Short mmCIF file of C-alpha atoms in Angstrom, two decimals:
data_model
loop_
_atom_site.label_atom_id
_atom_site.label_comp_id
_atom_site.label_asym_id
_atom_site.label_seq_id
_atom_site.Cartn_x
_atom_site.Cartn_y
_atom_site.Cartn_z
CA THR A 1 123.78 134.07 112.87
CA LYS A 2 123.72 134.70 108.98
CA ARG A 3 127.17 135.82 107.99
CA GLU A 4 127.44 135.35 104.21
CA PRO A 5 124.78 135.11 101.25
CA PRO A 6 122.78 133.39 100.16
CA TYR A 7 121.76 131.01 102.84
CA GLU A 8 124.85 130.14 104.90
CA PHE A 9 124.30 130.04 108.67
CA GLN A 10 126.78 129.52 111.38
CA VAL A 11 126.95 129.30 115.14
CA PHE A 12 128.96 132.15 116.62
CA PHE A 13 130.42 132.07 120.22
CA SER A 14 131.43 134.84 122.34
CA LYS A 15 132.28 134.78 126.31
CA SER A 16 132.94 137.29 129.00
CA THR A 17 135.36 136.79 131.80
CA ASP A 18 134.35 140.07 133.81
CA GLY A 19 130.72 139.33 134.82
CA GLY A 20 129.39 140.35 131.36
CA ARG A 21 130.84 143.96 131.02
CA THR A 22 132.83 143.04 127.94
CA PHE A 23 132.85 140.17 125.46
CA THR A 24 135.45 138.54 123.34
CA ALA A 25 135.22 138.91 119.53
CA ASP A 26 132.53 136.73 117.88
CA ARG A 27 134.26 133.31 116.85
CA SER A 28 132.58 130.74 114.48
CA ALA A 29 131.90 127.59 116.29
CA THR A 30 130.57 125.35 113.53
CA GLY A 31 132.73 126.93 110.50
CA HIS A 32 131.34 127.89 107.04
CA LYS A 33 129.65 125.67 104.55
CA PRO A 34 126.78 125.89 102.19
CA PHE A 35 123.47 126.11 104.00
CA GLY A 36 124.73 125.08 107.39
CA VAL A 37 122.94 125.53 110.65
CA CYS A 38 119.02 125.66 110.71
CA ASP A 39 118.34 129.34 111.72
CA CYS A 40 114.87 128.59 112.92
CA CYS A 41 116.04 125.96 115.51
CA ARG A 42 117.63 127.29 118.89
CA THR A 43 120.94 126.34 119.61
CA ALA A 44 122.00 124.77 123.00
CA ILE A 45 125.19 125.34 125.25
CA GLU A 46 126.43 123.86 128.19
CA VAL A 47 129.87 123.94 130.11
CA GLY A 48 130.98 120.54 131.58
CA PRO A 49 132.66 119.85 134.92
CA THR A 50 136.19 120.08 133.61
CA GLY A 51 135.38 123.38 131.74
CA GLU A 52 134.69 122.16 128.38
CA ILE A 53 132.17 124.03 126.12
CA VAL A 54 129.57 122.03 124.29
CA ILE A 55 127.19 123.54 121.58
CA ALA A 56 124.46 121.47 120.00
CA TYR A 57 122.44 122.78 116.78
CA ARG A 58 120.44 121.64 113.78
CA ASP A 59 122.19 121.33 110.67
CA VAL A 60 120.48 121.48 107.11
CA ASN A 61 122.10 120.66 104.02
CA GLU A 62 121.22 121.10 100.05
CA GLN A 63 118.73 118.42 100.27
CA PHE A 64 116.97 119.81 103.26
CA VAL A 65 118.01 116.99 105.36
CA ARG A 66 118.20 118.12 108.96
CA GLU A 67 120.22 116.49 111.61
CA ILE A 68 121.56 117.46 115.08
CA TYR A 69 125.30 118.09 115.35
CA LEU A 70 127.74 119.03 118.28
CA VAL A 71 130.85 120.88 118.58
CA ARG A 72 133.18 120.91 121.63
CA SER A 73 135.85 123.10 122.92
CA THR A 74 138.53 122.22 125.51
CA ASP A 75 140.36 125.54 125.55
CA GLY A 76 137.84 128.00 126.45
CA GLY A 77 136.46 128.65 123.29
CA ARG A 78 139.43 129.47 121.44
CA SER A 79 138.85 126.64 119.01
CA PHE A 80 136.13 124.15 118.40
CA SER A 81 136.21 120.47 117.26
CA GLU A 82 134.81 119.20 113.88
CA PRO A 83 131.08 118.80 114.11
CA VAL A 84 129.83 115.48 115.28
CA ARG A 85 126.56 114.15 113.97
CA VAL A 86 124.15 112.73 116.80
CA SER A 87 120.86 111.97 114.97
CA THR A 88 120.86 109.34 112.42
CA GLY A 89 117.52 109.56 111.00
CA GLY A 90 118.11 111.27 107.74
CA TRP A 91 115.04 113.70 108.25
CA ARG A 92 114.51 115.55 105.24
CA PHE A 93 111.98 118.62 105.77
CA GLY A 94 111.60 121.68 103.57
CA GLY A 95 110.08 123.96 106.06
CA CYS A 96 111.01 125.62 109.28
CA PRO A 97 110.69 123.17 112.30
CA ALA A 98 111.52 125.58 114.73
CA ASP A 99 112.38 122.99 117.25
CA GLY A 100 116.06 122.80 118.47
CA PRO A 101 118.02 120.46 120.62
CA SER A 102 118.20 120.26 124.37
CA LEU A 103 121.63 119.55 125.94
CA VAL A 104 122.92 118.73 129.55
CA ILE A 105 126.23 117.64 130.58
CA ASP A 106 126.12 115.60 134.01
CA GLN A 107 128.78 115.83 136.74
CA ALA A 108 130.45 112.66 135.41
CA GLY A 109 130.98 114.52 132.14
CA LYS A 110 128.29 112.48 130.18
CA VAL A 111 126.69 114.57 127.44
CA HIS A 112 122.99 114.06 126.93
CA LEU A 113 121.03 115.27 124.00
CA ALA A 114 117.25 115.47 123.27
CA TRP A 115 115.59 116.66 120.05
CA MET A 116 112.63 116.17 117.70
CA ASP A 117 112.70 114.89 114.24
CA GLY A 118 110.42 113.46 111.66
CA ARG A 119 112.01 110.37 110.61
CA ALA A 120 108.94 108.26 111.65
CA GLY A 121 106.71 110.20 109.46
CA SER A 122 105.51 112.55 112.22
CA TRP A 123 107.44 114.51 114.85
CA ASN A 124 108.87 112.57 117.75
CA VAL A 125 111.49 113.09 120.42
CA TYR A 126 114.65 111.47 120.51
CA TYR A 127 117.50 110.81 123.18
CA ALA A 128 121.22 109.94 122.74
CA VAL A 129 124.16 109.97 125.43
CA SER A 130 127.67 110.00 125.07
CA ASN A 131 130.54 109.55 127.68
CA THR A 132 132.94 111.72 125.78
CA GLY A 133 130.86 114.00 123.69
CA VAL A 134 132.78 112.37 120.44
CA THR A 135 130.75 109.39 120.01
CA PHE A 136 126.98 108.79 120.79
CA GLY A 137 124.94 105.82 121.50
CA GLU A 138 121.70 104.77 119.76
CA ASN A 139 118.99 107.28 119.07
CA GLN A 140 116.14 106.38 121.22
CA ARG A 141 112.60 107.21 120.67
CA VAL A 142 111.04 108.72 123.87
CA SER A 143 107.87 110.10 122.85
CA ARG A 144 105.55 107.20 122.54
CA ASP A 145 102.02 106.95 124.12
CA PRO A 146 100.58 103.55 123.25
CA THR A 147 96.88 104.83 124.30
CA LEU A 148 96.88 107.29 121.52
CA ALA A 149 96.77 106.76 117.78
CA GLU A 150 99.98 107.43 115.78
CA THR A 151 98.12 109.55 113.05
CA PRO A 152 99.76 112.87 112.85
CA HIS A 153 97.95 115.77 114.47
CA LYS A 154 97.44 118.46 111.62
CA ALA A 155 99.08 116.06 109.21
CA LEU A 156 102.77 117.11 110.67
CA TRP A 157 102.93 117.11 114.49
CA GLY A 158 103.19 113.81 115.95
CA SER A 159 103.69 112.60 119.63
CA GLY A 160 106.48 114.90 120.36
CA GLY A 161 108.09 118.34 120.03
CA HIS A 162 110.04 121.04 121.90
CA PRO A 163 111.87 118.68 124.32
CA ALA A 164 113.38 119.65 127.76
CA LEU A 165 116.22 117.76 129.51
CA THR A 166 117.68 117.55 133.08
CA VAL A 167 119.75 115.04 134.84
CA ASP A 168 118.89 113.97 138.48
CA PRO A 169 121.35 113.65 141.35
CA THR A 170 122.05 109.97 140.36
CA GLY A 171 122.60 110.85 136.92
CA ARG A 172 119.44 109.50 135.49
CA ALA A 173 118.29 111.82 132.33
CA ILE A 174 114.49 112.93 132.52
CA LEU A 175 112.86 114.28 129.49
CA ALA A 176 109.60 116.51 129.03
CA TRP A 177 107.90 117.35 125.88
CA GLU A 178 104.63 118.42 124.32
CA ASP A 179 102.43 115.93 122.57
CA LYS A 180 99.79 117.52 119.97
CA ARG A 181 97.76 114.39 119.25
CA GLY A 182 94.28 114.60 120.61
CA GLY A 183 94.97 118.01 122.07
CA GLY A 184 97.86 119.46 124.25
CA LYS A 185 99.64 117.34 126.67
CA ILE A 186 102.87 117.55 128.71
CA TYR A 187 104.69 114.26 129.18
CA VAL A 188 107.88 113.02 130.99
CA ALA A 189 110.04 109.99 130.83
CA ARG A 190 113.15 108.63 132.19
CA ALA A 191 116.19 107.48 130.07
CA THR A 192 119.35 105.49 130.28
CA THR A 193 121.99 104.57 127.64
CA THR A 194 119.83 101.72 126.54
CA THR A 195 116.26 102.08 127.86
CA VAL A 196 113.25 104.55 127.99
CA THR A 197 110.54 104.51 130.54
CA SER A 198 107.01 104.65 129.27
CA PRO A 199 105.77 108.45 129.10
CA GLU A 200 103.88 109.87 132.11
CA ARG A 201 101.37 112.54 131.44
CA VAL A 202 102.15 115.72 133.49
CA ASN A 203 99.21 118.02 132.99
CA ASP A 204 96.06 116.85 135.05
CA VAL A 205 93.39 118.41 132.48
CA HIS A 206 92.99 116.28 129.47
CA ASP A 207 91.30 118.46 126.58
CA SER A 208 92.35 119.95 123.54
CA THR A 209 93.86 123.19 124.89
CA HIS A 210 97.17 124.25 123.56
CA ARG A 211 100.16 123.45 126.03
CA SER A 212 103.75 123.63 124.87
CA TYR A 213 107.28 124.64 125.72
CA PRO A 214 108.11 122.49 128.85
CA ARG A 215 111.13 122.93 131.25
CA LEU A 216 112.21 120.77 134.19
CA VAL A 217 114.77 120.82 136.81
CA ALA A 218 115.53 117.92 139.25
CA ALA A 219 115.99 118.73 142.97
CA GLU A 220 118.43 116.90 145.28
CA ASP A 221 115.77 114.98 147.04
CA GLY A 222 114.61 113.43 143.68
CA SER A 223 111.71 115.93 143.20
CA VAL A 224 111.18 116.92 139.52
CA PHE A 225 109.67 120.32 138.81
CA VAL A 226 107.87 120.73 135.48
CA VAL A 227 106.68 124.00 134.13
CA TRP A 228 104.90 124.77 130.68
CA MET A 229 102.76 127.22 128.86
CA ASP A 230 98.94 126.45 129.22
CA LYS A 231 95.88 128.05 127.58
CA ARG A 232 93.13 126.14 129.52
CA ASN A 233 91.74 129.25 130.83
CA GLY A 234 91.72 131.12 127.54
CA THR A 235 94.95 132.96 127.90
CA SER A 236 98.53 131.93 127.99
CA GLU A 237 99.81 130.96 131.74
CA ILE A 238 102.47 129.04 133.17
CA TYR A 239 101.62 125.98 135.07
CA LEU A 240 103.76 124.00 137.62
CA SER A 241 103.72 120.46 138.58
CA VAL A 242 106.14 118.60 141.08
CA LEU A 243 106.75 114.95 140.50
CA GLN A 244 108.23 112.10 142.38
CA LEU A 245 109.57 109.65 139.76
CA SER A 246 110.44 106.12 140.72
#
């Protein structure tokens, strides 16, 4: 939300304890500073197993460097921590990426984050995890299909965007994203703190159709349900695929 001119955006937080009938007064979760939050990229929020509130967002500074940050509250949203930087790419972009982070907290309290940035020269998906939400491990590039050229599609989009993230019952992170190279494709991969598996294509039709905005959820039996927007029939439709990942 933009609260003060000329371009000073913050993330605001409000909560309800009566089923949504009333909400608390708006409270800034990120604080006020010049430029601040990237307003075209969605924010993400999760509640951990002990009640901690975690918010992830894309920050932008005066040089248009856009990094992923995180803030935490351990008192029900009355106060928030200082922002913690998660991404380390130093990506500078003067337009609107319109592609925010995906956030999951598992039952062990680990904080998993996935996001897009352009540090490699084209847009790609990265992943990082933290045991505490205070310090994060290495940024791991997830969107890498060796069968396709690295030439950015339309001179900007690369091999990843609009990531979605879930955690299976074993605590393993599973990511889905869209790939614009050579036509629209949806990919998934699995990630740990140190390794990422090779991407697997989900959609069963390989053509130039536009496909985007995947979402996924992992079931107790290990099945992974992936949905996405698909225009293979000329209009926007939602497709579903059920995967069994080893």
